Amino acid sequence: MTTLSPALKQATPVIVDHAHGSWIHGTDGVDYLDFTTGIGVTSTGHCHPKVVAAAREQVGKIIHAQYTTVMHKPLLELTDKLGEVLPAGLDSVFYANSGSEAVEAAIRLARMATARPNIIVFQGGFHGRTVAAASLTTAGTKFSAGFSPLMSGVHMSAFPYAYRYGWDESTAVEFALQELDYLLKTRTAPNDTAAFLIEPALGDGGYLPTPPAFMEGLRERADRHGIQLIFDEVQAGVGRTGRYWGHQHSAATPDILITAKGIASGFPISAIAASTETMSKAWPGSQGGTYGGNAVAAAAGVATLEVIEEEGLVENARLRGDQLQEGLTGIQARFPAIGNVRGIGLMQGIEFTTAEGLPDATTAAAVQQETTKHKLLTLTCGPDGNVLRLIPALIVSEDEINTGINRFEAALAAAVGTVPAAAGA
Ligand code: PMP
């Protein structure tokens, strides 16, 4: 009998029969509240009627209109729609299928546009699993161990992870910017540096919002040295953080923006956006691919962006995110196993630590397994695997957030034992 490769690890034993909105219905007959959204993908919830209708209609017209051979209407429409929400000046878009591919397209573009070789990434960043994207990923050695040599020309600088260092945010930002300046003096000269690549909030690296002052410090240095600033908005973009793009919590703007996941509610499509001037520096034909910008995915993308606008989902993400964070912070006061609750919008992380303040992956894993038993789907993340992340759909309701908080607390109590309020204070 053929089986799935054991190289594929699955966080829950759930086999899906069907799903709708924030709910996944398993073949075991159980309705699970889905706070994973396929790792931040099903932004409008599972099978939003408008997205389903758009995809169904497109399937009957043309499925694969290969975009280096012919052009199709959904991709032109999606480009118009994206144009309404992209930061000013980013008026040229290229499409691929996955986040990793878009990251690679951004790197290719930055190197061609600057004629410089090196990329600086920030510790804890996740940028994908293809070999070049894995070379840029420092969210854990599991993403790059065992298949070296990796792509060369990648240098890593510090990320202002205040909680880990035990500092306040401004001290962490100042330190990380100093380290970056030092790297530019000691390892990769500005004239050899094509790009800074950063997530506006670390995703797989631990659900940590990037401090606005750090984003702004990167922008200032990028301008000073002629370095391209690339924001990887694959997980944090398209409303998830309560702003359209995660970087909009700061005053910094990107030269190249990468998006995927949430733009098409589950259909595989990704994009990079830059100014026409920057895009024109790449030679024609340097980007492409068989499946990129698929017509059905693009039609679903147009419907997704319309739903986000019509249903006010960016604002909903902000409100429901605040509600979720407040509930989790209340739980933290009762459970000393939780060292830190942080996040932005519907991207919330719960970091588990031991009594000594060290990362506690065992408890995080136990809680994650318990949440499934309590009919709530969650994931872990972070280099130590000690962060539980909650990623509800942008359509999540107030009641669903309350249900999620209650189920999480019940699962936590089952995993670590109930702690009286006084002990956790
Ligand atoms: N960048 C970020 C920020 C991501 O979160 C991910 C996926 N988790 C990727 C890139 C890679 O995307 P994909 O898995 O679609 O290749």
Coordinates of C-alpha atoms in Angstrom, one line a residue, residues 40-328:
G40 CA -3.2 32.1 7.6
V41 CA -4.6 31.4 4.2
T42 CA -8.4 31.2 4.3
S43 CA -8.9 34.9 5.0
T44 CA -12.6 35.1 4.1
G45 CA -13.2 31.8 6.0
H46 CA -13.6 28.4 4.4
C47 CA -15.7 28.3 1.2
H48 CA -17.0 31.9 1.3
P49 CA -20.0 31.8 -1.0
K50 CA -18.8 34.7 -3.2
V51 CA -15.3 33.1 -3.6
V52 CA -16.8 29.7 -4.4
A53 CA -19.1 31.3 -7.0
A54 CA -16.3 33.2 -8.6
A55 CA -14.1 30.1 -8.8
R56 CA -17.0 27.9 -10.1
E57 CA -17.8 30.4 -12.8
Q58 CA -14.1 30.6 -13.9
V59 CA -13.7 26.9 -14.0
G60 CA -16.3 26.8 -16.8
K61 CA -14.6 29.5 -18.8
I62 CA -10.9 28.6 -18.7
I63 CA -8.8 27.0 -16.0
H64 CA -5.3 27.3 -17.2
A65 CA -4.6 30.3 -19.4
Q66 CA -0.8 30.1 -19.3
Y67 CA 0.3 33.7 -18.7
T68 CA 3.5 33.7 -20.7
T69 CA 1.5 32.5 -23.7
V70 CA -1.9 34.3 -23.4
M71 CA -3.3 36.8 -20.9
H72 CA -6.6 36.3 -19.1
K73 CA -9.2 38.7 -17.6
P74 CA -9.1 37.5 -14.0
L75 CA -5.4 38.4 -13.7
L76 CA -5.9 41.8 -15.2
E77 CA -8.9 42.4 -12.8
L78 CA -6.8 41.2 -9.8
T79 CA -4.0 43.6 -10.8
D80 CA -6.5 46.5 -10.8
K81 CA -8.0 45.4 -7.5
L82 CA -4.5 45.0 -5.9
G83 CA -3.7 48.5 -7.2
E84 CA -6.5 49.9 -5.0
V85 CA -4.8 48.6 -1.9
L86 CA -1.0 48.5 -2.6
P87 CA 1.2 51.2 -1.1
A88 CA 1.6 54.3 -3.3
G89 CA 4.2 53.8 -6.0
L90 CA 4.1 50.0 -6.1
D91 CA 2.3 50.0 -9.4
S92 CA 3.8 46.9 -11.1
V93 CA 2.9 43.3 -10.2
F94 CA 4.3 39.9 -11.0
Y95 CA 2.5 36.7 -10.1
A96 CA 3.6 33.2 -9.0
N97 CA 2.0 30.3 -7.1
S98 CA 3.4 30.1 -3.6
G99 CA 5.0 32.3 -1.0
S100 CA 8.4 30.8 -1.6
E101 CA 8.3 31.4 -5.3
A102 CA 7.3 35.0 -4.7
V103 CA 10.2 35.4 -2.2
E104 CA 12.6 34.1 -4.8
A105 CA 11.1 36.4 -7.5
A106 CA 11.7 39.4 -5.1
I107 CA 15.3 38.4 -4.5
R108 CA 15.9 37.9 -8.2
L109 CA 14.4 41.4 -8.8
A110 CA 16.4 43.1 -6.0
R111 CA 19.6 41.6 -7.3
M112 CA 18.9 42.7 -10.9
A113 CA 17.7 46.1 -9.9
T114 CA 20.7 46.9 -7.8
A115 CA 23.4 44.7 -9.6
R116 CA 24.5 43.8 -6.0
P117 CA 24.7 40.2 -4.7
N118 CA 23.9 40.1 -1.0
I119 CA 20.7 39.9 1.0
I120 CA 20.3 40.7 4.7
V121 CA 17.7 38.8 6.6
F122 CA 16.7 39.0 10.3
Q123 CA 16.9 36.3 12.8
G124 CA 13.7 34.3 13.2
G125 CA 12.4 35.2 9.7
F126 CA 10.5 32.6 7.7
H127 CA 10.6 33.0 4.0
G128 CA 9.8 29.5 2.6
R129 CA 11.1 26.0 2.0
T130 CA 12.4 26.0 -1.6
V131 CA 16.2 25.9 -1.4
A132 CA 16.8 29.7 -2.0
A133 CA 13.8 30.6 0.3
A134 CA 15.1 28.2 2.9
S135 CA 18.5 29.9 2.6
L136 CA 16.8 33.1 3.7
T137 CA 14.9 31.4 6.5
T138 CA 16.2 31.6 10.1
A139 CA 13.1 30.6 12.0
G140 CA 14.7 27.3 12.9
T141 CA 17.4 25.0 11.6
K142 CA 14.8 22.4 10.7
F143 CA 14.0 24.4 7.6
S144 CA 17.6 24.3 6.3
A145 CA 19.5 21.5 8.0
G146 CA 20.6 18.5 6.0
F147 CA 20.5 19.7 2.4
S148 CA 23.3 22.2 2.2
P149 CA 24.9 23.9 0.3
L150 CA 22.4 26.7 0.6
M151 CA 22.2 29.8 -1.6
S152 CA 25.2 32.0 -0.9
G153 CA 25.1 35.8 -0.4
V154 CA 22.7 35.7 2.6
H155 CA 23.6 37.4 5.8
M156 CA 21.6 37.5 9.0
S157 CA 21.3 40.3 11.4
A158 CA 19.6 40.5 14.9
F159 CA 15.8 40.8 15.3
P160 CA 14.6 43.1 18.1
Y161 CA 13.0 40.2 20.1
A162 CA 12.6 42.2 23.3
Y163 CA 11.0 39.4 25.4
R164 CA 13.8 36.9 24.6
Y165 CA 16.5 39.4 25.5
G166 CA 14.6 40.5 28.6
W167 CA 14.8 44.2 27.4
D168 CA 12.2 46.8 26.7
E169 CA 11.3 47.3 23.0
S170 CA 13.3 50.5 22.4
T171 CA 16.5 48.9 23.8
A172 CA 16.0 45.9 21.6
V173 CA 15.4 48.1 18.5
E174 CA 18.5 50.2 19.2
F175 CA 20.6 47.0 19.7
A176 CA 19.3 45.4 16.5
L177 CA 19.9 48.5 14.4
Q178 CA 23.4 48.8 15.8
E179 CA 24.1 45.1 14.9
L180 CA 22.8 45.8 11.4
D181 CA 25.2 48.8 11.0
Y182 CA 28.0 46.6 12.3
L183 CA 27.1 43.9 9.7
L184 CA 27.3 46.5 7.0
K185 CA 30.8 47.5 8.2
T186 CA 32.1 44.0 8.9
R187 CA 30.6 41.5 6.5
T188 CA 28.5 42.9 3.6
A189 CA 29.3 46.4 2.4
P190 CA 26.4 48.6 1.4
N191 CA 27.6 48.5 -2.2
D192 CA 27.4 44.7 -2.1
T193 CA 24.0 44.6 -0.4
A194 CA 21.0 44.3 -2.7
A195 CA 18.2 44.1 -0.1
F196 CA 16.9 43.9 3.5
L197 CA 14.2 41.2 3.7
I198 CA 11.9 41.2 6.7
E199 CA 8.4 40.2 7.8
P200 CA 6.3 43.0 9.4
A201 CA 5.5 40.4 12.0
L202 CA 7.5 37.2 12.4
G203 CA 5.2 34.3 11.5
D204 CA 6.7 30.8 11.8
G205 CA 9.5 32.5 13.8
G206 CA 7.2 33.1 16.8
Y207 CA 4.3 35.5 16.1
L208 CA 6.2 38.6 17.0
P209 CA 5.2 42.0 15.6
T210 CA 8.2 43.8 14.2
P211 CA 8.6 47.0 16.2
P212 CA 7.6 50.1 14.0
A213 CA 10.9 51.9 15.0
F214 CA 12.9 48.9 13.6
M215 CA 11.0 49.0 10.3
E216 CA 11.6 52.7 10.1
G217 CA 15.3 52.3 10.9
L218 CA 15.5 49.8 8.0
R219 CA 13.8 52.3 5.7
E220 CA 16.3 55.0 6.6
R221 CA 19.3 52.8 6.0
A222 CA 17.9 51.4 2.8
D223 CA 17.5 55.0 1.5
R224 CA 20.9 56.0 2.7
H225 CA 22.7 53.0 1.0
G226 CA 20.5 52.4 -2.0
I227 CA 19.4 49.0 -0.7
Q228 CA 16.0 47.6 -1.6
L229 CA 13.6 47.1 1.3
I230 CA 11.5 44.0 0.9
F231 CA 8.6 43.3 3.1
D232 CA 7.4 39.7 3.2
E233 CA 3.7 40.1 3.8
V234 CA 2.9 36.5 2.9
Q235 CA 1.5 35.8 6.4
A236 CA 0.9 39.3 7.9
G237 CA -0.7 40.9 4.8
V238 CA -4.2 41.3 3.4
G239 CA -5.9 42.5 6.6
R240 CA -4.6 39.9 9.1
T241 CA -3.0 42.4 11.5
G242 CA -5.9 44.8 11.5
R243 CA -4.3 47.0 8.8
Y244 CA -4.4 46.1 5.1
W245 CA -0.6 45.4 5.2
G246 CA 1.3 44.5 8.3
H247 CA 3.9 47.2 7.6
Q248 CA 1.2 49.9 7.9
H249 CA 1.6 49.8 11.7
S250 CA 4.8 51.7 11.0
A251 CA 5.7 54.7 8.8
A252 CA 8.0 52.5 6.6
T253 CA 7.1 51.6 3.1
P254 CA 8.7 48.8 1.0
D255 CA 10.4 48.9 -2.3
I256 CA 9.2 45.4 -3.0
L257 CA 6.1 43.8 -1.3
I258 CA 5.5 40.1 -1.3
T259 CA 2.0 38.7 -0.8
A260 CA 0.4 35.3 -1.0
K261 CA -1.7 33.2 1.4
G262 CA -4.7 35.5 2.2
I263 CA -5.1 37.0 -1.2
A264 CA -7.2 34.2 -2.7
S265 CA -8.8 32.4 0.3
G266 CA -7.0 29.2 -0.3
F267 CA -6.3 29.1 -4.0
P268 CA -2.6 29.0 -4.7
I269 CA -1.5 32.4 -6.0
S270 CA 1.2 34.8 -4.9
A271 CA 2.6 38.2 -6.1
I272 CA 5.3 40.7 -5.8
A273 CA 4.7 44.4 -6.3
A274 CA 7.3 47.1 -7.0
S275 CA 7.5 50.4 -8.9
T276 CA 7.5 50.1 -12.7
E277 CA 11.0 51.7 -12.6
T278 CA 12.3 48.9 -10.4
M279 CA 10.5 46.1 -12.3
S280 CA 11.9 47.5 -15.5
K281 CA 15.4 46.8 -14.3
A282 CA 14.8 43.1 -14.5
W283 CA 15.2 41.7 -18.0
P284 CA 12.1 40.6 -19.8
G285 CA 11.6 36.9 -19.3
S286 CA 13.6 36.8 -16.1
Q287 CA 10.4 35.9 -14.2
G288 CA 7.8 33.4 -15.4
G289 CA 6.5 29.9 -14.7
T290 CA 4.0 27.4 -16.0
Y291 CA 1.2 27.8 -13.4
G292 CA 1.8 31.4 -12.1
G293 CA -1.3 33.6 -11.9
N294 CA -3.7 30.8 -12.5
A295 CA -7.1 32.0 -13.9
V296 CA -9.3 30.2 -11.2
A297 CA -7.0 31.4 -8.4
A298 CA -7.0 34.9 -9.8
A299 CA -10.8 35.0 -10.0
A300 CA -11.0 33.8 -6.4
G301 CA -8.5 36.5 -5.6
V302 CA -10.7 39.2 -7.1
A303 CA -13.7 37.8 -5.1
T304 CA -11.6 37.7 -1.9
L305 CA -10.4 41.3 -2.2
E306 CA -14.1 42.3 -2.8
V307 CA -15.3 40.4 0.2
I308 CA -12.6 41.9 2.4
E309 CA -13.7 45.4 1.4
E310 CA -17.5 44.8 1.4
E311 CA -17.6 43.0 4.8
G312 CA -15.1 45.4 6.5
L313 CA -12.8 42.5 7.3
V314 CA -9.7 44.6 8.0
E315 CA -11.5 46.4 10.8
N316 CA -13.0 43.1 12.0
A317 CA -9.5 41.7 12.2
R318 CA -8.5 44.6 14.4
L319 CA -11.5 44.4 16.7
R320 CA -11.5 40.6 17.0
G321 CA -7.8 40.6 17.5
D322 CA -8.0 43.0 20.4
Q323 CA -10.8 40.8 21.9
L324 CA -8.7 37.7 21.5
Q325 CA -5.6 39.3 23.0
E326 CA -7.6 40.6 26.0
G327 CA -9.0 37.1 26.6
L328 CA -5.5 35.5 26.4

